[in-house]
Coordinates of C-alpha atoms and ligand atoms in Angstrom, one line a residue:
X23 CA 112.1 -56.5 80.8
X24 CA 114.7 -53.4 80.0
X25 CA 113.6 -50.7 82.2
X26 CA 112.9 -47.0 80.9
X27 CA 116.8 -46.3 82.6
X28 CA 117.8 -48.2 79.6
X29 CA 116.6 -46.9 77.0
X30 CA 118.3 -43.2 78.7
X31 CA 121.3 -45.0 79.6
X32 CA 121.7 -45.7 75.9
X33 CA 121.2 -41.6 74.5
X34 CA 124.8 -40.8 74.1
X35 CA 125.0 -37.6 76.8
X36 CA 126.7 -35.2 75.6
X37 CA 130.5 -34.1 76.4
X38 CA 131.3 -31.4 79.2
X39 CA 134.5 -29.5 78.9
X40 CA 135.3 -27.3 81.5
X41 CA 137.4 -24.3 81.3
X42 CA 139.1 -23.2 84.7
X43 CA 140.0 -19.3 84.6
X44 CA 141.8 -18.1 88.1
X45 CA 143.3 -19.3 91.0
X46 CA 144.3 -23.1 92.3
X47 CA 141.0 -22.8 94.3
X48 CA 139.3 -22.6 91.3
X49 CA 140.9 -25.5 90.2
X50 CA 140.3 -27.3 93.0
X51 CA 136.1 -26.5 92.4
X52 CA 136.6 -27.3 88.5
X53 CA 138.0 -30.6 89.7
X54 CA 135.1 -31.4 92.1
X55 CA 132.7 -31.1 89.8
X56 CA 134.3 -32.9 87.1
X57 CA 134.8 -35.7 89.7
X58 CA 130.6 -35.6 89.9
X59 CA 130.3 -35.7 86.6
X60 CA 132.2 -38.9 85.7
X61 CA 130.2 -40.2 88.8
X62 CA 127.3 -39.9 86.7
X63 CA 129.1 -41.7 83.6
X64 CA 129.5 -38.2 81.6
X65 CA 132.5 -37.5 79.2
X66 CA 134.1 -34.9 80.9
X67 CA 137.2 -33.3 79.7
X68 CA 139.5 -30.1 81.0
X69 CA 140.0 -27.1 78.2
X70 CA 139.7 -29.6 75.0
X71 CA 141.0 -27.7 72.4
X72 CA 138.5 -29.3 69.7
X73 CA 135.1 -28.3 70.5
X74 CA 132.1 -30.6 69.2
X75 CA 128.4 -28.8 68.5
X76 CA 126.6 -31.2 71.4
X77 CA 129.3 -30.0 73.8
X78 CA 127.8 -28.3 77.2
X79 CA 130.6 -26.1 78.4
X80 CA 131.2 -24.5 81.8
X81 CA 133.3 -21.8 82.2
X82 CA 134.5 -21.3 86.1
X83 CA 135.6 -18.0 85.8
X84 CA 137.4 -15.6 88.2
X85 CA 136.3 -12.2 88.9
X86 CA 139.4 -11.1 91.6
X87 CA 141.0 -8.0 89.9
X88 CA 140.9 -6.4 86.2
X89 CA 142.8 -8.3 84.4
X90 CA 141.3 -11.4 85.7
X91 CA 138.1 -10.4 84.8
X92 CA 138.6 -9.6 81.6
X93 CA 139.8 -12.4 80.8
X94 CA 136.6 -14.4 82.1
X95 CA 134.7 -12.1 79.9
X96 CA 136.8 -12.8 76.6
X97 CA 136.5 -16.4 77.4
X98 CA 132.7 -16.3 77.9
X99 CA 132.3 -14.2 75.1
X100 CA 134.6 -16.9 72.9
X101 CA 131.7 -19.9 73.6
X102 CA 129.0 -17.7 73.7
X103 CA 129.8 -16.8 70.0
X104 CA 130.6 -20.2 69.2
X105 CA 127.0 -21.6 70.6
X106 CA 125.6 -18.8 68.0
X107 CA 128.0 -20.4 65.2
X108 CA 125.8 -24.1 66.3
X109 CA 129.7 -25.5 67.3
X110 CA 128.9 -26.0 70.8
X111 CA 125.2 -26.9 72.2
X112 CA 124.8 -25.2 75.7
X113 CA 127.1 -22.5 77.5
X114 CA 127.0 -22.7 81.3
X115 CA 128.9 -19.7 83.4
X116 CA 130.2 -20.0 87.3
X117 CA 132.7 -18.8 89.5
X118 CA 133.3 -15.6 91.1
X119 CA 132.7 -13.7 88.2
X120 CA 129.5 -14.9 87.8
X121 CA 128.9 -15.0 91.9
X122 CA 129.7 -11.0 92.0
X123 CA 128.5 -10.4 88.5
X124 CA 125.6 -12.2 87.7
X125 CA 122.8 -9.7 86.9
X126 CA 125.3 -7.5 85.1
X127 CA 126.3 -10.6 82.9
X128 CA 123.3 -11.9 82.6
X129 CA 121.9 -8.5 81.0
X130 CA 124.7 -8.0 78.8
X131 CA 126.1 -11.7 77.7
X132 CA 122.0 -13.4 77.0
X133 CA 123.0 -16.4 75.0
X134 CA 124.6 -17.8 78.0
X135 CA 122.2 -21.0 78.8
X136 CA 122.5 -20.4 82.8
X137 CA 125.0 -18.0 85.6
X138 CA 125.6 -19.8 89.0
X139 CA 127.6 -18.8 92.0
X140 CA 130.8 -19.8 93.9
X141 CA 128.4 -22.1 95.9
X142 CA 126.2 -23.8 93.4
X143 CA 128.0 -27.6 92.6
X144 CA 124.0 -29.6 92.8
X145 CA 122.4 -26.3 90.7
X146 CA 124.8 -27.1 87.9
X147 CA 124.9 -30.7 88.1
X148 CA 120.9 -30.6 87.7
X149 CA 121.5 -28.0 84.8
X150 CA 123.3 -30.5 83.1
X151 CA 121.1 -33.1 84.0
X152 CA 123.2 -35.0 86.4
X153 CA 122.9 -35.8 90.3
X154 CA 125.0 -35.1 93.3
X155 CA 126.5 -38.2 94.6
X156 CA 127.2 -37.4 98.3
X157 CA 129.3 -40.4 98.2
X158 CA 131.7 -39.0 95.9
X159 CA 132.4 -36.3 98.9
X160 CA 136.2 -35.2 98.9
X161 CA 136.8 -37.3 95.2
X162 CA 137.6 -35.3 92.6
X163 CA 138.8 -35.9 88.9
X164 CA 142.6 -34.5 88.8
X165 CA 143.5 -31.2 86.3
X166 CA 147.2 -31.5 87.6
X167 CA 149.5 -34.4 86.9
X168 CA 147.6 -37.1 89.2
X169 CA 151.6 -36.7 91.7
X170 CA 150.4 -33.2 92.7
X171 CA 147.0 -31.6 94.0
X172 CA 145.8 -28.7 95.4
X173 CA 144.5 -29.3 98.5
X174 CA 141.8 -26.7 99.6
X175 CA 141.2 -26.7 103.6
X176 CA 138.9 -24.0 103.9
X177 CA 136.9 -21.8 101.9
X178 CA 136.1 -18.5 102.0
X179 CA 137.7 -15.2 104.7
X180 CA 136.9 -13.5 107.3
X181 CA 139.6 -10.6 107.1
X182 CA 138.7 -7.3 106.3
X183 CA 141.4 -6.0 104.1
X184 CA 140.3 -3.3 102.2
X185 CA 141.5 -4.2 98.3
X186 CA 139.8 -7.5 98.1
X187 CA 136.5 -8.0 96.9
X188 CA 137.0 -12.1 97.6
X189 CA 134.9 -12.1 101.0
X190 CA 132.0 -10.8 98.5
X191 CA 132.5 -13.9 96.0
X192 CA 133.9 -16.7 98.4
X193 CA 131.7 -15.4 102.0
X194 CA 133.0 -16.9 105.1
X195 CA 135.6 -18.5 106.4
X196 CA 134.4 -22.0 106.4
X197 CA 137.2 -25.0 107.6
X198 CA 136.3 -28.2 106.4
X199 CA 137.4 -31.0 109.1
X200 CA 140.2 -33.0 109.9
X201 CA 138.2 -36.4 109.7
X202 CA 137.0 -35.2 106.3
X203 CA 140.3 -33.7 105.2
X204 CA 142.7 -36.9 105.9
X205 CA 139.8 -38.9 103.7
X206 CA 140.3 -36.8 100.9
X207 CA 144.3 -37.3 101.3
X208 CA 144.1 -40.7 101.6
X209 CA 142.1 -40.9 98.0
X210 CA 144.1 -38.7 96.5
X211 CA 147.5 -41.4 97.3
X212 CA 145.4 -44.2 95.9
X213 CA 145.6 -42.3 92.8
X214 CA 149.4 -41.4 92.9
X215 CA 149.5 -37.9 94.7
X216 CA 152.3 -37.5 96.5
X217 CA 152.8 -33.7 96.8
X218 CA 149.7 -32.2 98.4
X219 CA 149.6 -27.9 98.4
X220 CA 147.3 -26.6 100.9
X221 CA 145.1 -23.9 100.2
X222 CA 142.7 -21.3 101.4
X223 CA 142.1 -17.6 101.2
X224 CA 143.6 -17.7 104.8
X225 CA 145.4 -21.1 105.5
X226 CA 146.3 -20.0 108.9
X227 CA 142.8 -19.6 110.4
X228 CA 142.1 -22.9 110.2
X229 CA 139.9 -24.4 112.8
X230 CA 138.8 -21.1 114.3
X231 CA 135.2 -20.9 112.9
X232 CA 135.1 -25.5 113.5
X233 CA 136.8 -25.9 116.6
X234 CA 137.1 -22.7 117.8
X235 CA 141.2 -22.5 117.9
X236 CA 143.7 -22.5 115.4
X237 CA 144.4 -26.3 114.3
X238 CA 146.9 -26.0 111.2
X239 CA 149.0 -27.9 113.0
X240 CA 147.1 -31.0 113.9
X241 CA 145.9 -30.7 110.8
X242 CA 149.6 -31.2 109.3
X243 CA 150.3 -33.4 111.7
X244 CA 147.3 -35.9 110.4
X245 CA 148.1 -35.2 107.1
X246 CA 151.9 -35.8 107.1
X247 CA 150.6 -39.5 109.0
X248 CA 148.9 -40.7 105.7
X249 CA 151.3 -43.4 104.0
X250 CA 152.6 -42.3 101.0
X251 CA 152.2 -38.5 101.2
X252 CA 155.9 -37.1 100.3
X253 CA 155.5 -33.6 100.2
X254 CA 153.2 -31.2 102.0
X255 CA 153.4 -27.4 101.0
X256 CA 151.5 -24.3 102.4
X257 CA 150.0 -21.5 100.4
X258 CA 148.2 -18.5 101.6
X259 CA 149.1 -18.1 105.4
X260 CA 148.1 -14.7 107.1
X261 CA 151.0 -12.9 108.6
X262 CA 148.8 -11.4 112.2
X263 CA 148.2 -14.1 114.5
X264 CA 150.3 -16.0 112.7
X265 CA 150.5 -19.6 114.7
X266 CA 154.1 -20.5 115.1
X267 CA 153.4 -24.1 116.3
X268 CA 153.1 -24.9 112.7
X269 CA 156.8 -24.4 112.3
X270 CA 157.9 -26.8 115.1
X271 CA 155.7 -29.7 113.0
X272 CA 157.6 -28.5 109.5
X273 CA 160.9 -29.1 111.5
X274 CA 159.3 -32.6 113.0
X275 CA 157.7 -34.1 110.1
X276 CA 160.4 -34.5 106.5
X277 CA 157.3 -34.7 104.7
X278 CA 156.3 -30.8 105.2
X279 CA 158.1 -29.2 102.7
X280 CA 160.3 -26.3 104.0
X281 CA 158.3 -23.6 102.1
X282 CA 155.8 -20.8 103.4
X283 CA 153.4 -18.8 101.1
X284 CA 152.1 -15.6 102.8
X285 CA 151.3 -12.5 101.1
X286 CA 152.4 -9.3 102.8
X287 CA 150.8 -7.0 99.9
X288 CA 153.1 -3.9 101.4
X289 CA 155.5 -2.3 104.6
X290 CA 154.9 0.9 104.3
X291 CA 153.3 1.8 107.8
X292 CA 150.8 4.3 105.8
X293 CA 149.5 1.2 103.5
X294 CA 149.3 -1.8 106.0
X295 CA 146.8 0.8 108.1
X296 CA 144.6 1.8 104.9
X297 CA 144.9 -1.8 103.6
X298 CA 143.6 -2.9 107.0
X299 CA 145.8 -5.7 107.4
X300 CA 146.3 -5.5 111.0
X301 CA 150.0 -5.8 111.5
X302 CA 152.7 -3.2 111.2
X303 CA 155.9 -3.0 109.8
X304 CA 157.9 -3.7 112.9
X305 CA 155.4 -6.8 113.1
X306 CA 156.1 -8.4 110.1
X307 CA 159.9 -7.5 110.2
X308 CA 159.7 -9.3 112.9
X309 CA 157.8 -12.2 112.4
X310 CA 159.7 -13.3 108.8
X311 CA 162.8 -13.0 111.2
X312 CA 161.3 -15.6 114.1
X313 CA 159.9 -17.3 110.8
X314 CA 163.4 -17.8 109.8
X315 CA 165.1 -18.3 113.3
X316 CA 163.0 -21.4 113.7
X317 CA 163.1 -22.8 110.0
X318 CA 166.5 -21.6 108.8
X319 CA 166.2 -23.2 105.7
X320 CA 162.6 -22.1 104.7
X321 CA 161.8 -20.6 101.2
X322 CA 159.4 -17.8 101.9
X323 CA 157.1 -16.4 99.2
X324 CA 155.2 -13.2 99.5
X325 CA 153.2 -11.4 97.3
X326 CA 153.0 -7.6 97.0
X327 CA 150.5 -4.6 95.5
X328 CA 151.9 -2.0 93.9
X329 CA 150.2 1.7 93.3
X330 CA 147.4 1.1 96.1
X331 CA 145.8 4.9 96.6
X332 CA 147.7 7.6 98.6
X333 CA 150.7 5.3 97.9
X334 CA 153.6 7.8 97.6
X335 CA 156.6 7.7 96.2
X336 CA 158.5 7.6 99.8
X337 CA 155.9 4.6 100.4
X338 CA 157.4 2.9 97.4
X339 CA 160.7 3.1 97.6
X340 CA 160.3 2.4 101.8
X341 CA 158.3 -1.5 100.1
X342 CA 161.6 -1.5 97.4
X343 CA 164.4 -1.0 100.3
X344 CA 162.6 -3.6 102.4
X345 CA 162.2 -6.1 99.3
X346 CA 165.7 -5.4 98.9
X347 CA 167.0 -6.3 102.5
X348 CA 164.1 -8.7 102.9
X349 CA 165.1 -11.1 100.4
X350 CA 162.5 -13.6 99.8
X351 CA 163.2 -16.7 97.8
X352 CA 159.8 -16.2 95.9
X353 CA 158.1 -12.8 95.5
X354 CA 154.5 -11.9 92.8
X355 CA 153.8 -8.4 92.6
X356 CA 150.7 -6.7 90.9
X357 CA 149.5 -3.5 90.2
X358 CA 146.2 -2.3 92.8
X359 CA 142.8 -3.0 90.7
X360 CA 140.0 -0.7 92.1
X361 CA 137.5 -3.3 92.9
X362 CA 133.5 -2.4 93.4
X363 CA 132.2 -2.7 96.6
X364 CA 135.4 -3.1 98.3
X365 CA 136.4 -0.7 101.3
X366 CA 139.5 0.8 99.0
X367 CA 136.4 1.5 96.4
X368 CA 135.8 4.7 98.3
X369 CA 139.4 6.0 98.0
X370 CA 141.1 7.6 94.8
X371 CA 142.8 5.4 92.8
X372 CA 145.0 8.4 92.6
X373 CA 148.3 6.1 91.2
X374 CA 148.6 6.2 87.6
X375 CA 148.2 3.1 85.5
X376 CA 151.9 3.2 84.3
X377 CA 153.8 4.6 87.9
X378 CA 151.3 1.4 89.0
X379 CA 153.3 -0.6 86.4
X380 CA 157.0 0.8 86.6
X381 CA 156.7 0.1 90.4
X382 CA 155.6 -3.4 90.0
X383 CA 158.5 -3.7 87.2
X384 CA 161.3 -1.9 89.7
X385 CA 160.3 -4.5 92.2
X386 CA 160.7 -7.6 90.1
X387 CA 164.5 -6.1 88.8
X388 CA 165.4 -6.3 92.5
X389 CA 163.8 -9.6 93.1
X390 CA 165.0 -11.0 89.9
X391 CA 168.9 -10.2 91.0
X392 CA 167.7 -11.9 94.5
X393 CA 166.7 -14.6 93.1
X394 CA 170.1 -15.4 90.9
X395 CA 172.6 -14.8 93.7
X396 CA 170.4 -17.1 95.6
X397 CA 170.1 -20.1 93.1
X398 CA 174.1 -19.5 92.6
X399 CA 174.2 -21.0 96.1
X400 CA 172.5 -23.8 95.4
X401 CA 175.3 -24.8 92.6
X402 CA 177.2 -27.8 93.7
X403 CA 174.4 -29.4 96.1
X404 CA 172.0 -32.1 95.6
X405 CA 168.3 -31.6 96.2
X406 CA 165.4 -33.9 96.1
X407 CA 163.3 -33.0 93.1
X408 CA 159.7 -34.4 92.1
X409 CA 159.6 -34.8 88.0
X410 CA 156.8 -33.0 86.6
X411 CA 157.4 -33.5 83.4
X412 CA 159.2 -33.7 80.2
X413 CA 159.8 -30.6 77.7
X414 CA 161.9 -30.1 75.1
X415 CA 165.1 -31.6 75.6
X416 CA 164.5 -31.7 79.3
X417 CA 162.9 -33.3 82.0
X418 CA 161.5 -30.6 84.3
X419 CA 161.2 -30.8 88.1
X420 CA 160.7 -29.0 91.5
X421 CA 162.5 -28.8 94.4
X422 CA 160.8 -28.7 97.9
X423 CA 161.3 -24.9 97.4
X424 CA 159.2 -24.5 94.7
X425 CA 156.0 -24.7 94.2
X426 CA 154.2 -25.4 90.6
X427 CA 153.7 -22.6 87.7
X428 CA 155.3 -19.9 89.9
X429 CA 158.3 -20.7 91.4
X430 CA 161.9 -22.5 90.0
X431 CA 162.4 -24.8 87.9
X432 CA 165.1 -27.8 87.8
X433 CA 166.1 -28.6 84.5
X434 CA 167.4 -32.0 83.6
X435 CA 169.0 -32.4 80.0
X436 CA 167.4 -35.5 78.8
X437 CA 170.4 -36.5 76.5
X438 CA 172.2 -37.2 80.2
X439 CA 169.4 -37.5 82.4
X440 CA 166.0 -40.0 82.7
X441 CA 163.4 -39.6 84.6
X442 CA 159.5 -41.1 84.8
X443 CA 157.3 -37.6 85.5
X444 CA 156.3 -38.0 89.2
X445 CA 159.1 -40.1 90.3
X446 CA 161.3 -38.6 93.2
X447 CA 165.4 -38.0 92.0
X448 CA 168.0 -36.9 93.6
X449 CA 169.8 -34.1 91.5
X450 CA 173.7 -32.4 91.8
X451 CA 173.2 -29.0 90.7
X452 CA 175.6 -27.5 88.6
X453 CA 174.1 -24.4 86.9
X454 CA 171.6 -21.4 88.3
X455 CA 170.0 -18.6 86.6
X456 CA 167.7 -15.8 87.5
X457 CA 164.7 -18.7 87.6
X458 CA 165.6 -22.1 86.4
X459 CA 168.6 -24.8 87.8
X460 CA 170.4 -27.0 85.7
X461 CA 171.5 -30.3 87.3
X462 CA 172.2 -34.1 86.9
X463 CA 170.4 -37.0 88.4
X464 CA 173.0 -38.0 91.0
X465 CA 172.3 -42.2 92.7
Ligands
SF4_21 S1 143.2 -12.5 103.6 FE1 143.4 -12.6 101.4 S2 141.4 -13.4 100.7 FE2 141.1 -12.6 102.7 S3 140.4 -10.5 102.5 FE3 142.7 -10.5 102.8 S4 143.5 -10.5 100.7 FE4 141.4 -11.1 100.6

């Protein structure tokens, strides 16, 4: 007798195609609930250009600063207008947008079939007529190439610093534990990843809130363990309280890449006090100077704020000195976004939009003449470098010092050069510029 399952088994469900706005914690959410969807036998696909009218589309949007959420409200609008046209069939919305948004959007953008949180994976599985498969916990369906993953620890923050509106979309800093964590790793190598980034809004408070003590590095420790992890990289580490024991397991284990990610956001005295980011210019001179005593090697990445309010001229140029002196390997900077509800919403955004921007540009002209002098030292040396894939004439890689879509690139001509994307190869480098190396695959 064919059961009433079936008969639904045989309706042909209709295709999901997520669209991931934001950061590589979004990603990392827009992967977990692609993973549950395939777990329930749905066609699930990542930004498809080609849209079909049956399609159900879910847009994980970012609300952090302006920019960013304009953008999540151009895309939104894009599908919502499309669902009018009948050339997709349902429009779902999530994310922090929608988290810190959601009765504004829901007022202005109507045709929008549902608006769910930061926090709502079974809500939108239901909406779309799916279930959550609590054995599916820690799988997920890859958006990278399968040899890389972001690898998100913990959610959520607990600081206080006074630009950021993400404690209001992402709440509290919540670590997720070892046991649970080394799974996930160990999945993720059964499907090829080898590079695993680490990510958090706060990497470097992990294990506070679970086991009541900072455990980053047992954490490494268990993840460099797993068989056939290569590369382990960290992304968003907090510079006060920073734990230092994690540098003694980079130098221990090959396997932790020799890289550090930790936004400073500014120097200036004046700014770290307003921002509230509890450590003082002495502090962090200090600290990125231990930092570097320890790993000598490291490539340090930091990411800056230009134009925050009350941030004077001498305040600049004190942040443009230090960035100058400093020298980082990687640096971001962005112009301050006056963000609702957050404690720097009750100051003047007294800056002007375009000092805002000629600050942030002044700062990237001194970084960008960093950078070259420093890739010229890497001319003549071989590096280990991790394909990621082929463009143009060449195949394009990353050393241990980079991390993806915002740091170098290694350039491999392919008219000299082969190399399978996510194979390991060792490469002589015998060009630099401002971003990008040029080498040749060395045996
Ligand atoms: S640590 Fe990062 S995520 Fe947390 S409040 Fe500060 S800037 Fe925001």
């Amino acid at each position: 007798m064919r059961t009433k399952i079936a008969a639904t088994d045989s309706i042909k469900k209709p295709r999901v195609n997520v669209i991931t706005l934001g950061c590589s914690k979004n990603v990392y959410d827009s992967e977990v609930l692609m993973g549950q969807l395939k777990g329930n036998q749905m066609d699930v696909v990542h930004e498809a250009d080609k849209v079909s009218k049956d399609d159900i589309i879910v847009i994980n949007t970012c609300g952090f600063i302006d920019n960013a959420k304009q953008e999540s409200i151009d895309t939104i609008l894009q599908y919502s207008e499309l669902k009018d046209q009948g050339k997709v069939g349902k429009v779902i919305v999530t994310g922090c947008l929608s988290e810190r948004y959601k009765p504004e959007l829901q007022a202005e953008i109507t045709n929008v079939d549902a608006y769910f949180g930061t926090n709502d994976l079974q809500n939108i599985l239901s909406s779309i007529g799916a279930d959550y498969k609590y054995e599916l916990i820690g799988e997920r369906l890859l958006t990278t190439p399968s040899h890389f993953a972001y690898f998100k620890i913990a959610e959520g923050c607990n600081r206080p610093c006074s630009f950021c509106a993400i404690p209001l979309m992402r709440g509290k800093h919540a670590s997720k534990s070892i046991e649970d964590l080394v799974k996930e790793a160990k999945g993720l190598v059964r499907n090829g990843t080898k590079e695993l980034i680490l990510i958090a809004q706060d990497l470097t408070y992990y294990g506070l809130d679970l086991y009541g003590k900072r455990r980053l590095d047992d954490l490494l420790r268990n993840l460099s363990d797993v068989n056939g992890v290569e590369w382990i990289r960290l992304q968003y580490a907090y510079p006060s309280g920073f734990p230092m024991e994690i540098l003694d397991v980079m130098n221990e284990r090959d396997n932790i890449c020799k890289y550090l990610d930790m936004p400073l956001q500014h120097i200036s005295d004046n700014m770290l006090k307003s921002m509230r980011r509890g450590i003082t210019k002495q502090k962090t001179t200090e600290l990125v100077q231990e930092i570097r005593n320890k790993v000598p090697d490291i490539a340090l990445r930091t990411t800056l704020i230009c134009g925050y309010p009350g941030e004077t001229e001498q305040d600049f140029h004190e942040m443009a000195d230090w960035v100058e002196e400093t020298k980082f390997d990687r640096l971001g900077c962005f112009t301050y976004s006056h963000e609702e509800k957050t404690h720097a919403h009750t100051l003047i955004d007294d800056v002007p939009q375009e000092v805002k921007e000629q600050r942030v540009e002044d700062i990237m002209e001194i970084q960008q003449a960093i950078s070259f002098d420093k890739n010229q030292e890497k001319v003549g040396k071989t590096f280990k470098v991790l394909i990621d894939k082929k463009e143009g004439d060449y195949f394009v890689g990353r050393t241990e010092f980079d991390s993806p879509e915002v740091d170098n690139e290694v350039l491999l001509h392919a008219s000299t050069n082969y190399a399978t994307t996510g194979s390991f190869v060792s490469a002589k480098i015998e060009r630099a510029e401002d971003f990008d190396l040029y080498g040749q695959i060395v045996k």
